[in-house]
XYZ file of C-alpha atoms in Angstrom:
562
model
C 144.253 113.081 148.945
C 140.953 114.182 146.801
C 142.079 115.563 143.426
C 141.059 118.932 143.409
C 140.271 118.721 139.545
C 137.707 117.048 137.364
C 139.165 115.074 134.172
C 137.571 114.492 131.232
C 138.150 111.337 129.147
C 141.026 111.563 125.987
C 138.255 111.288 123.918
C 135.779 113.749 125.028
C 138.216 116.072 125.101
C 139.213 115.834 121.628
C 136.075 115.975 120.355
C 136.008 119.370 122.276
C 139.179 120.771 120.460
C 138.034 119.397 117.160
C 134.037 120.925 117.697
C 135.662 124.009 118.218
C 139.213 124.487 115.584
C 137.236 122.696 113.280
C 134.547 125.400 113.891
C 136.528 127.885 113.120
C 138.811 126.743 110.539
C 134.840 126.276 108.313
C 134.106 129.983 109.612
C 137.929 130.699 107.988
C 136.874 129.753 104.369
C 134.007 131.755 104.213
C 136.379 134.509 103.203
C 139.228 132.736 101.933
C 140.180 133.194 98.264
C 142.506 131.562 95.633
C 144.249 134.596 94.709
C 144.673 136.420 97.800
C 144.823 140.013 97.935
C 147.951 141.255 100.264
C 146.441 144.221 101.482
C 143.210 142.166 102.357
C 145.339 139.705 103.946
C 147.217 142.201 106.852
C 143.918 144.539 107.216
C 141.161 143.256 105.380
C 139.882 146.039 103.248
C 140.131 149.109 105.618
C 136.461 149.241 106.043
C 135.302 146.517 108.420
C 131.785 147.161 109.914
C 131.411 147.893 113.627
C 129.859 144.901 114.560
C 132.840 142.703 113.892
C 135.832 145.012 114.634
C 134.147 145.413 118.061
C 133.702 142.282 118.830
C 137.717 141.002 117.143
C 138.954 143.940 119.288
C 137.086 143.132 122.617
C 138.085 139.184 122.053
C 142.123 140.282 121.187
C 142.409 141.884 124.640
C 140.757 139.235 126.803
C 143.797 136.449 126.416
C 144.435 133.762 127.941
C 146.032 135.261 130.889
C 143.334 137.953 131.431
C 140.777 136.122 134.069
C 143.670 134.323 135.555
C 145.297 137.608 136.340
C 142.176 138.736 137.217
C 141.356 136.308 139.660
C 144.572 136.115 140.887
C 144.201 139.753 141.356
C 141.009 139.411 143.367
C 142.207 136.567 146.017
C 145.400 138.717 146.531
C 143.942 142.165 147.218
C 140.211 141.009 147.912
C 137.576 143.255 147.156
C 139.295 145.900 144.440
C 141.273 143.265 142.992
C 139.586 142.362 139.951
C 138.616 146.101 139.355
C 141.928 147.014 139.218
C 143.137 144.402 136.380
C 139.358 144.278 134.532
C 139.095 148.272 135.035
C 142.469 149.971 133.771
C 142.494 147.197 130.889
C 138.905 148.279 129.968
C 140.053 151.967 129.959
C 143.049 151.420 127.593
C 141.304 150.582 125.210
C 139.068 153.987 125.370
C 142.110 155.450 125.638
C 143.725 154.116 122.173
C 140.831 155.726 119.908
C 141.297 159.701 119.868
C 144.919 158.857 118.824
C 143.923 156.350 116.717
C 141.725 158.522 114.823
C 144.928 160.629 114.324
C 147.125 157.641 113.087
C 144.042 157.289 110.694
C 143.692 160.694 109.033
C 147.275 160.515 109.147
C 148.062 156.986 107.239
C 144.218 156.348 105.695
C 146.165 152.708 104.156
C 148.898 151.848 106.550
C 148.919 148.597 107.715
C 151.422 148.520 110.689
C 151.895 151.294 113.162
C 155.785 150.707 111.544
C 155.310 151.911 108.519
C 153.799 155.258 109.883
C 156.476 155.890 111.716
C 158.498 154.644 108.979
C 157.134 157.701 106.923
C 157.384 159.881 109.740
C 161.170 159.082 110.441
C 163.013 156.369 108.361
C 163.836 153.290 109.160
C 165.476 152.957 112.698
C 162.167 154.221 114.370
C 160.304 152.121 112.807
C 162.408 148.976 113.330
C 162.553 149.680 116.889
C 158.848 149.551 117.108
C 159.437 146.405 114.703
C 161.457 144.473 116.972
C 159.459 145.209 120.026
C 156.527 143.543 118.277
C 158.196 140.530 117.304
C 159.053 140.188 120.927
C 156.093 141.011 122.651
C 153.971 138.578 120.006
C 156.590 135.459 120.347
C 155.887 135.742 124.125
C 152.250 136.149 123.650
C 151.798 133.625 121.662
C 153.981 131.446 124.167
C 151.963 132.446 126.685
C 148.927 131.728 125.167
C 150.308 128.073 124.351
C 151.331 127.146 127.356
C 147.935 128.376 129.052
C 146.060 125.341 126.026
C 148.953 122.835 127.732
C 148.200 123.726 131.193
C 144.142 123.869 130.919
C 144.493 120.674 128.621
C 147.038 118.237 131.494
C 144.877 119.783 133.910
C 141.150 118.720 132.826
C 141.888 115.485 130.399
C 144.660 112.826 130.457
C 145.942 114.125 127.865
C 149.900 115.726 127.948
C 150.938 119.959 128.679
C 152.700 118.939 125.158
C 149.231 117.738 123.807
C 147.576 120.445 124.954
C 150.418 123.123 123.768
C 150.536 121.414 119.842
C 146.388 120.928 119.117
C 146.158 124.654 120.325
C 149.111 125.715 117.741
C 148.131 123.133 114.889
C 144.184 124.450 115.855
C 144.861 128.135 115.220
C 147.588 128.142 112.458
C 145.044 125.938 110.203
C 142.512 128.862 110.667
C 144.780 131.928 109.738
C 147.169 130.521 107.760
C 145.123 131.115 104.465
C 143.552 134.249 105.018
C 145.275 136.124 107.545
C 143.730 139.153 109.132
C 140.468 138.485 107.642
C 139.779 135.140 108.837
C 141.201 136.563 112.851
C 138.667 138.809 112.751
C 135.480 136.723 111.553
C 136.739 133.623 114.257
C 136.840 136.438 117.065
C 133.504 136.725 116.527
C 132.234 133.131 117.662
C 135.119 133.349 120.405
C 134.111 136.280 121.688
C 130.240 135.255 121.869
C 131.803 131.999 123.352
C 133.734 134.075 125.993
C 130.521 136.334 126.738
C 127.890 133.436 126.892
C 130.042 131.093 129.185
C 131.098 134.242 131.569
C 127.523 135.063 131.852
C 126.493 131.271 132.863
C 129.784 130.539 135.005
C 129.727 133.003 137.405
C 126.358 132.742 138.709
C 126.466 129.252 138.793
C 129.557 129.071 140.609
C 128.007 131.471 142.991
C 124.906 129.915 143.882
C 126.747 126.252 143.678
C 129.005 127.492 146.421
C 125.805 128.641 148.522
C 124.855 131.679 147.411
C 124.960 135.693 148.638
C 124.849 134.885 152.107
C 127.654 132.655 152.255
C 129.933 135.457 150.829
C 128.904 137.684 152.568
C 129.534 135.583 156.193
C 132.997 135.136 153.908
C 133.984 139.050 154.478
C 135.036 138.099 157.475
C 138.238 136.368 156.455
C 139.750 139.619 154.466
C 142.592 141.892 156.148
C 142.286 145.102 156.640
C 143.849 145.782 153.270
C 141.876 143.388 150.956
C 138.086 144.501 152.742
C 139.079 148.547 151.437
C 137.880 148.660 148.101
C 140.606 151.866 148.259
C 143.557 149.930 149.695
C 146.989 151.861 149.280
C 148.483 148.481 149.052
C 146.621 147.239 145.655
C 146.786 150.370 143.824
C 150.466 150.269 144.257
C 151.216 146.734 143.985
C 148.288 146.180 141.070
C 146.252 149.250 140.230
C 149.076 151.959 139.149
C 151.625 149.588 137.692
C 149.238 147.042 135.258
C 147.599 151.074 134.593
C 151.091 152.268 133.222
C 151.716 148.670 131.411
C 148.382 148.324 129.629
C 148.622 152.519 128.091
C 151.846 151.136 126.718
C 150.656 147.891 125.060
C 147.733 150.061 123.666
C 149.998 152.220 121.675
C 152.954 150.036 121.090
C 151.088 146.291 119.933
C 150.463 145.773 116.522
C 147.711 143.516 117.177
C 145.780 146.331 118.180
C 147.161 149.156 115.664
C 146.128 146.681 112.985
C 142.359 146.608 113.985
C 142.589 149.986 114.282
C 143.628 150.344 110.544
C 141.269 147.818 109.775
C 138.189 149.154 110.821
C 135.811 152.126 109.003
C 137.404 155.718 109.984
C 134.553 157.205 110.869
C 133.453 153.931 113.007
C 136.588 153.863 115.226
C 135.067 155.554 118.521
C 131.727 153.212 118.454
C 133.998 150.622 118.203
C 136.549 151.133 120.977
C 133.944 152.122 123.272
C 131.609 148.842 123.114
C 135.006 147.102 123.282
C 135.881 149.150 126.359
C 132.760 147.518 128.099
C 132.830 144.481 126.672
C 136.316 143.534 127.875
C 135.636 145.331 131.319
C 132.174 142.880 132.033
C 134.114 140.112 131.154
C 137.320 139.988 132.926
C 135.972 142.174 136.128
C 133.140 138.757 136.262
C 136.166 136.422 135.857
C 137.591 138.207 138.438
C 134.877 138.088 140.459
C 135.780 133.869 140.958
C 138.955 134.709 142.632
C 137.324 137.129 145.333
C 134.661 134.073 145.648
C 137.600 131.793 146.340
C 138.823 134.010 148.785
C 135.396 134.570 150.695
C 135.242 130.839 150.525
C 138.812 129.935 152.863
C 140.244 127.936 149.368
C 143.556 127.830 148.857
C 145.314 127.460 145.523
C 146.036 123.990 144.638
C 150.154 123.751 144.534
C 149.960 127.153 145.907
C 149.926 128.520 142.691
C 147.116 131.341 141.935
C 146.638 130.668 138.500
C 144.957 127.107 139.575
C 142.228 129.374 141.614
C 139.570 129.205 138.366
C 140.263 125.758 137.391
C 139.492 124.737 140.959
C 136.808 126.683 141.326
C 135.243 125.551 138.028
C 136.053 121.810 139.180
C 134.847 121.993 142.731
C 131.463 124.004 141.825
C 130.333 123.255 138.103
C 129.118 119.812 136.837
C 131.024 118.460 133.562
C 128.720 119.941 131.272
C 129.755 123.401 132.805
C 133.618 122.572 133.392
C 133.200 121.209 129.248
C 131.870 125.327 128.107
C 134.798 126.286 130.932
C 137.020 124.346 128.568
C 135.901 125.942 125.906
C 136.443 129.228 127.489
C 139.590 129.378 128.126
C 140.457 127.914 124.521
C 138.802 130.309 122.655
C 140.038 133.650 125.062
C 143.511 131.760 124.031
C 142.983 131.211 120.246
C 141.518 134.262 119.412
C 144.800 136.619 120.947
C 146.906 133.895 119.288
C 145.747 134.160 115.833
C 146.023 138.067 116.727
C 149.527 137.473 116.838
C 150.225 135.425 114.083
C 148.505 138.149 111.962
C 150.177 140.579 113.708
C 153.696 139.384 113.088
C 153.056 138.341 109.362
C 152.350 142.055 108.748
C 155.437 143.199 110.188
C 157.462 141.204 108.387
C 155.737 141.460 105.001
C 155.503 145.605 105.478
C 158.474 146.566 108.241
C 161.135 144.332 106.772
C 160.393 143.222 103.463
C 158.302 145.946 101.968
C 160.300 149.065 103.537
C 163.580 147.746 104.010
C 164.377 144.937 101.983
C 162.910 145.865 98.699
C 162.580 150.065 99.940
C 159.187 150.088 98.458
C 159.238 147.908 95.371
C 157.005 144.896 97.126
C 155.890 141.891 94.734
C 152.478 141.215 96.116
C 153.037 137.806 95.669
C 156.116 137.500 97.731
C 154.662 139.413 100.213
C 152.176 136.824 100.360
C 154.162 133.998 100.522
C 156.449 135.746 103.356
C 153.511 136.333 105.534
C 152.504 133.110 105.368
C 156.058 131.183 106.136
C 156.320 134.055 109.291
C 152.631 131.929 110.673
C 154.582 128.802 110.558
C 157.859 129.780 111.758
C 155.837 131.891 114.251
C 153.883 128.885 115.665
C 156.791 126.681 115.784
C 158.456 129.216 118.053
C 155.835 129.746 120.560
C 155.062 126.148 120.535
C 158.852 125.047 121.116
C 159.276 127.866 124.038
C 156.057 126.852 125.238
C 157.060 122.954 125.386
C 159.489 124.217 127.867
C 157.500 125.985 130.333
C 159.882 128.548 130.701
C 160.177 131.071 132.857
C 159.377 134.371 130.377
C 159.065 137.309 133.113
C 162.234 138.718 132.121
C 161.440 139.067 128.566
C 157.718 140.090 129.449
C 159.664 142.644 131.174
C 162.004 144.101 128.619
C 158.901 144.195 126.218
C 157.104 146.373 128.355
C 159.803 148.699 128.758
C 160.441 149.121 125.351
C 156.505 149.719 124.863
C 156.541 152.217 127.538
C 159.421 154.146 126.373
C 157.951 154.432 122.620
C 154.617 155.753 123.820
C 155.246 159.419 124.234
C 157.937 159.513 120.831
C 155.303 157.571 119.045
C 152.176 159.594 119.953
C 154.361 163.088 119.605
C 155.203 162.079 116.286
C 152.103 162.646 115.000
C 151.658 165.989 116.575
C 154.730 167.641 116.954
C 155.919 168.544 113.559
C 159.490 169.417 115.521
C 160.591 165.332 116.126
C 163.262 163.763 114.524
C 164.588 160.518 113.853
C 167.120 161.138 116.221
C 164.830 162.377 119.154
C 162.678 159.297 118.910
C 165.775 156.471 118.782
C 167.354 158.308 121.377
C 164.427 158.159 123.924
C 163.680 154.919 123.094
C 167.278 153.536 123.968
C 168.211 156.165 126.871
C 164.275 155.139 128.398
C 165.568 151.506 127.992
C 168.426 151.883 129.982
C 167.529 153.843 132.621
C 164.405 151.507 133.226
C 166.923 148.366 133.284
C 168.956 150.394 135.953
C 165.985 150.894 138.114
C 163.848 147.178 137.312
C 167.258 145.525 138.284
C 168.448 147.780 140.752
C 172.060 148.035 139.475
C 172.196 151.002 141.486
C 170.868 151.828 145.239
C 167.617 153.975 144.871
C 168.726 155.781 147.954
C 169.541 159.144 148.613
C 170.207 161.419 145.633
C 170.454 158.794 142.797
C 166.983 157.598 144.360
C 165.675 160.567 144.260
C 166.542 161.238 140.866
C 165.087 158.123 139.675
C 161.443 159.611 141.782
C 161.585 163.122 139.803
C 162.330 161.153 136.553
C 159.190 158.849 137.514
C 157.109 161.526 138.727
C 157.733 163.233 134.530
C 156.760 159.624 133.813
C 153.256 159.973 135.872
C 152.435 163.423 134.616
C 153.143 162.069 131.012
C 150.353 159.296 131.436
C 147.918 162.088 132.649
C 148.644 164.655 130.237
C 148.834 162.285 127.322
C 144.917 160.336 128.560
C 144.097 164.225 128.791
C 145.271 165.493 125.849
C 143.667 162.642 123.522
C 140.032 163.236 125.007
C 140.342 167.557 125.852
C 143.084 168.683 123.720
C 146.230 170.353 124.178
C 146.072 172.866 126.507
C 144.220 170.347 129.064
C 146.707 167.472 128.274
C 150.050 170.386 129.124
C 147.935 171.574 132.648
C 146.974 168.231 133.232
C 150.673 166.828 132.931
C 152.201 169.641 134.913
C 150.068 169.566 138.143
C 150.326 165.713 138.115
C 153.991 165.938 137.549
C 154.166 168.433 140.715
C 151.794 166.275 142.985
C 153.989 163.599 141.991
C 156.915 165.037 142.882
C 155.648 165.907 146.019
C 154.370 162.689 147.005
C 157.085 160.119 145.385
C 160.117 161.718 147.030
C 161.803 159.305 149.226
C 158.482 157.179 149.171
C 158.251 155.612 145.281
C 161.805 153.834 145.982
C 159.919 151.081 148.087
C 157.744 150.054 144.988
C 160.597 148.947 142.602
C 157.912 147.791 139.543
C 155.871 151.017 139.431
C 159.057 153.197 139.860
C 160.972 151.505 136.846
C 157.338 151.307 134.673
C 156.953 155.483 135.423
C 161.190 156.036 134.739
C 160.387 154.378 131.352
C 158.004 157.115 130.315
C 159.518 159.878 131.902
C 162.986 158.892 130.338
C 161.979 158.757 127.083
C 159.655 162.104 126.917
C 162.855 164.080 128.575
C 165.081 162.643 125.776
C 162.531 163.358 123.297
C 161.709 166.672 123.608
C 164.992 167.816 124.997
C 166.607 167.060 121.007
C 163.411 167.913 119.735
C 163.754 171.095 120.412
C 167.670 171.543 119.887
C 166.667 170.626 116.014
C 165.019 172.872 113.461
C 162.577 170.211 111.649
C 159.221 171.127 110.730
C 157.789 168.029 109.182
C 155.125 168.294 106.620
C 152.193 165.875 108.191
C 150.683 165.485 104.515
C 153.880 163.290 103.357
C 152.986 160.767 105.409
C 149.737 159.460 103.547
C 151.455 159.939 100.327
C 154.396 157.691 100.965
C 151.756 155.162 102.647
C 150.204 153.196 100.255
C 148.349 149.962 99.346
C 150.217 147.142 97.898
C 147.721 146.060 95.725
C 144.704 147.793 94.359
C 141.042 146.160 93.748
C 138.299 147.746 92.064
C 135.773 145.415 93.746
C 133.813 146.450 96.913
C 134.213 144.814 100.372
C 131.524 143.270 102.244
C 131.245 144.023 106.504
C 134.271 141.156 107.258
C 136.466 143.069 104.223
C 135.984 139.823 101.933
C 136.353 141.004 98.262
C 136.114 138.928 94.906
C 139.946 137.812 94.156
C 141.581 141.083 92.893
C 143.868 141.186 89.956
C 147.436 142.496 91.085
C 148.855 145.727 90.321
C 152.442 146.883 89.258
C 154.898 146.417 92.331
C 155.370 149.946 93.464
């Protein structure tokens, strides 16, 4: 049997790993400093330039699992495929800034989306979104771990547990120092890394494989299903359901809220819209290799899809293109990875220490120091689950429940001075457990209780229409938007949406939780002042010196704890 994968030697490809985490961890101490400021270290300095928040933002999103999705996407449901995992992830991130700019004018220094909600609610509210992140960042960075082990047993003789620790060692030695700061400057050389090599790779794997003509004669071999660019099938199975998962990783991630706290306020739309089509060329192109595998009769080696790039890159590219392949994938890896590690030090030096350890009275110092032991406990999490391989689609699962059922609390929160504490925790937990009933069918979704679940999902859809409208065309828009797709979706789920068991429990999530929400929303009296929030959310630690475009400022000296 021919091994369907070329192998670089041990040593070539450690001088790969070390040309590029040594490349980055030089990059790191151009803004590292010896007394580190803690606001600098979770967001930089609030006023990042739009060149680099762009390109950290567009670099966060593309992860390791992005163009394997994609192209896994693209051999399963042919010629829409890749559209529909590159598209709706392109459009999420458009869809993040008009309510960023809110969470903005709102909280001008917050650093987690926690701590806004923390000032909008109390505690409970913003420990929910809290835990969620903790979650959702231990898997990603599991993920994103056992993608360096897989790539790394795959192309060198090397171990999956070689592969797994170099990539954890690689990315911890580059954040660990200067946090946020140093993320963002290192997603800039990954993301020009991702761009380049994307531009070379798919061409070249084109043209290697024989060109235009030979995909088109390819069409042939497509069903019915995978040769309509508008097949039923893909929008149902792929399309709508990664749609309604990515909206609620755009509000609910704090890797993303903390760029968006990070960059300059009035440079937040530029910024989300070049990432929107950065992320878009890249993963729909990286897509575009699993359609070609498909045109070309291959089938996945193992019968696993997520072998369909390396194969391709293996059986068309010569070793100098599988080596900036390599490279690839490690950097689309590394840069979501140090996303998290940043991410999850900032939740638990603002969430849990700073709010509700020390309720307010933070030593910068300490905060410091529990950032940094949250990196290395962090890493040696996702590098111990990811030495297992495990199986993580349950937990993947309950994180983007929970993420879906904060969305409409979260964003309503910040417009609807009539939500309480108990509203949002209420819609949260009820959303949870009606989506577990569905997602695990504990109960028949057949006759009435079926169609319950179908009106309840149908809310769900007209939430994610009203709430995309809204943001962009205001209120009235967002309400007539959200009731006529919660009527056509009424109409056209009954006794129909049962069949599709992920989309049905994804749409209950939403619909849940914004029932729940405004139903005790509106049985209380609160009318929340909006201008408390931005006084009780404040910088740790104050520094009369001005930032430069990456947020680097001369070592600060440290203020009073508040």
């Amino acid at each position: 049997m021919v091994e369907p994968y070329y192998q670089f030697t041990t040593t070539t490809t450690l001088l790969l790993l070390l040309a590029f985490y040594g490349g980055t961890f030089l990059m790191s101490l151009l803004v590292r400093h010896k007394n580190e400021n803690v606001d600098g270290y979770m967001v930089s300095s609030g006023q990042v330039g739009f060149g680099i928040s762009a390109a950290s933002m567009t670099a966060t999103w593309i992860w390791a699992a992005s163009f394997y999705a994609a192209a896994s996407s693209a051999y399963t449901y042919g010629l829409s495929g890749a559209m529909h995992y590159g598209f709706w992830g392109a459009l999420m991130i458009l869809f993040i800034y008009p309510f960023g700019q809110r969470f903005r004018k709102l909280a001008p220094n917050a650093h987690t989306l926690g701590e806004l909600m923390h000032a909008r609610h109390g505690s409970s509210s913003q420990l929910i979104l809290a835990l969620s992140n903790v979650l959702g960042s231990s898997i990603s960075l599991m993920v994103n771990f056992t993608a360096a082990g897989a790539v790394v047993s795959i192309l060198s003789p090397l171990s999956f547990v070689h592969g797994v620790l170099i990539a954890g060692i690689g990315t911890l030695a580059y954040t660990f120092w200067s946090g946020f700061r140093a993320s963002i400057l290192t997603d800039v050389a990954q993301l020009i890394a991702l761009m380049g090599v994307a531009v070379i790779i798919i061409p070249w794997v084109m043209f290697s494989a024989g060109g235009p003509e030979v995909m088109v004669q390819g069409l042939e071999r497509l069903t019915a299903e995978q040769a309509d660019f508008f097949s039923r099938t893909a929008i149902l199975e792929q399309g709508a359901p990664f749609f309604v998962a990515v909206l609620a990783y755009a509000i609910g991630n704090q890797t993303i809220a903390q760029r968006l706290f990070a960059v300059r306020q009035d440079l937040i739309k530029p910024t989300f819209l070049t990432a929107t089509l950065g992320y878009g060329a890249v993963v729909i192109g990286l897509g575009m290799i699993g359609l070609m595998a498909l045109l070309l009769g291959v089938q996945p080696d193992g019968g696993d899809l997520n072998n369909i790039i390396p194969q391709m890159a293996s059986t068309y590219l010569p070793p100098f293109m599988i080596g900036l392949f390599f490279l690839l994938v490690v950097a689309s890896l590394s840069s979501t990875a140090d996303a998290d590690l940043t991410a999850l030090s900032a939740i638990m030096m603002t969430d849990v220490y700073a709010k509700n350890i020390v309720k307010g009275r933070a030593d910068p110092q300490k905060m410091l120091l529990i950032g940094r032991l949250t990196m290395i406990v962090a890493t040696m999490v996702g590098l111990i689950l990811a030495s297992f391989a495990l199986d993580i689609l349950v937990m993947l699962v309950f994180v983007g429940a929970l993420w879906g059922t904060v969305v409409f609390p979260v964003i309503a929160s910040c417009y609807w001075p009539r939500v309480t504490n108990r509203a949002f925790t209420w819609a949260v937990l009820g959303g949870m457990l009606l989506f577990t009933t569905v997602r695990f069918e504990l109960l028949p979704m057949v006759g009435v209780v079926g169609f319950g679940f179908e009106m309840i999902a149908a809310v769900g859809a007209g939430v994610v229409a009203g709430l995309m409208s809204f943001g962009f065309f205001g209120r009235t828009v967002g309400l007539a938007v959200g009731l006529i797709a919660t009527l056509v979706s009424a109409w056209y789920f009954a006794g129909f949406l049962g069949d599709y068991t992920v989309l049905l429990a994804s749409l209950v999530a939403y619909g849940a939780s914004t029932i729940i929400c405004v139903a005790l929303s509106l049985m209380s009296q609160e009318h929340f002042d909006f201008d408390l929030i931005a006084q009780r959310v404040r910088r740790f630690q104050a520094t009369d010196a001005q930032p430069d475009e990456t947020g680097a400022v001369p070592a600060p000296q440290p203020s009073p704890a508040e």
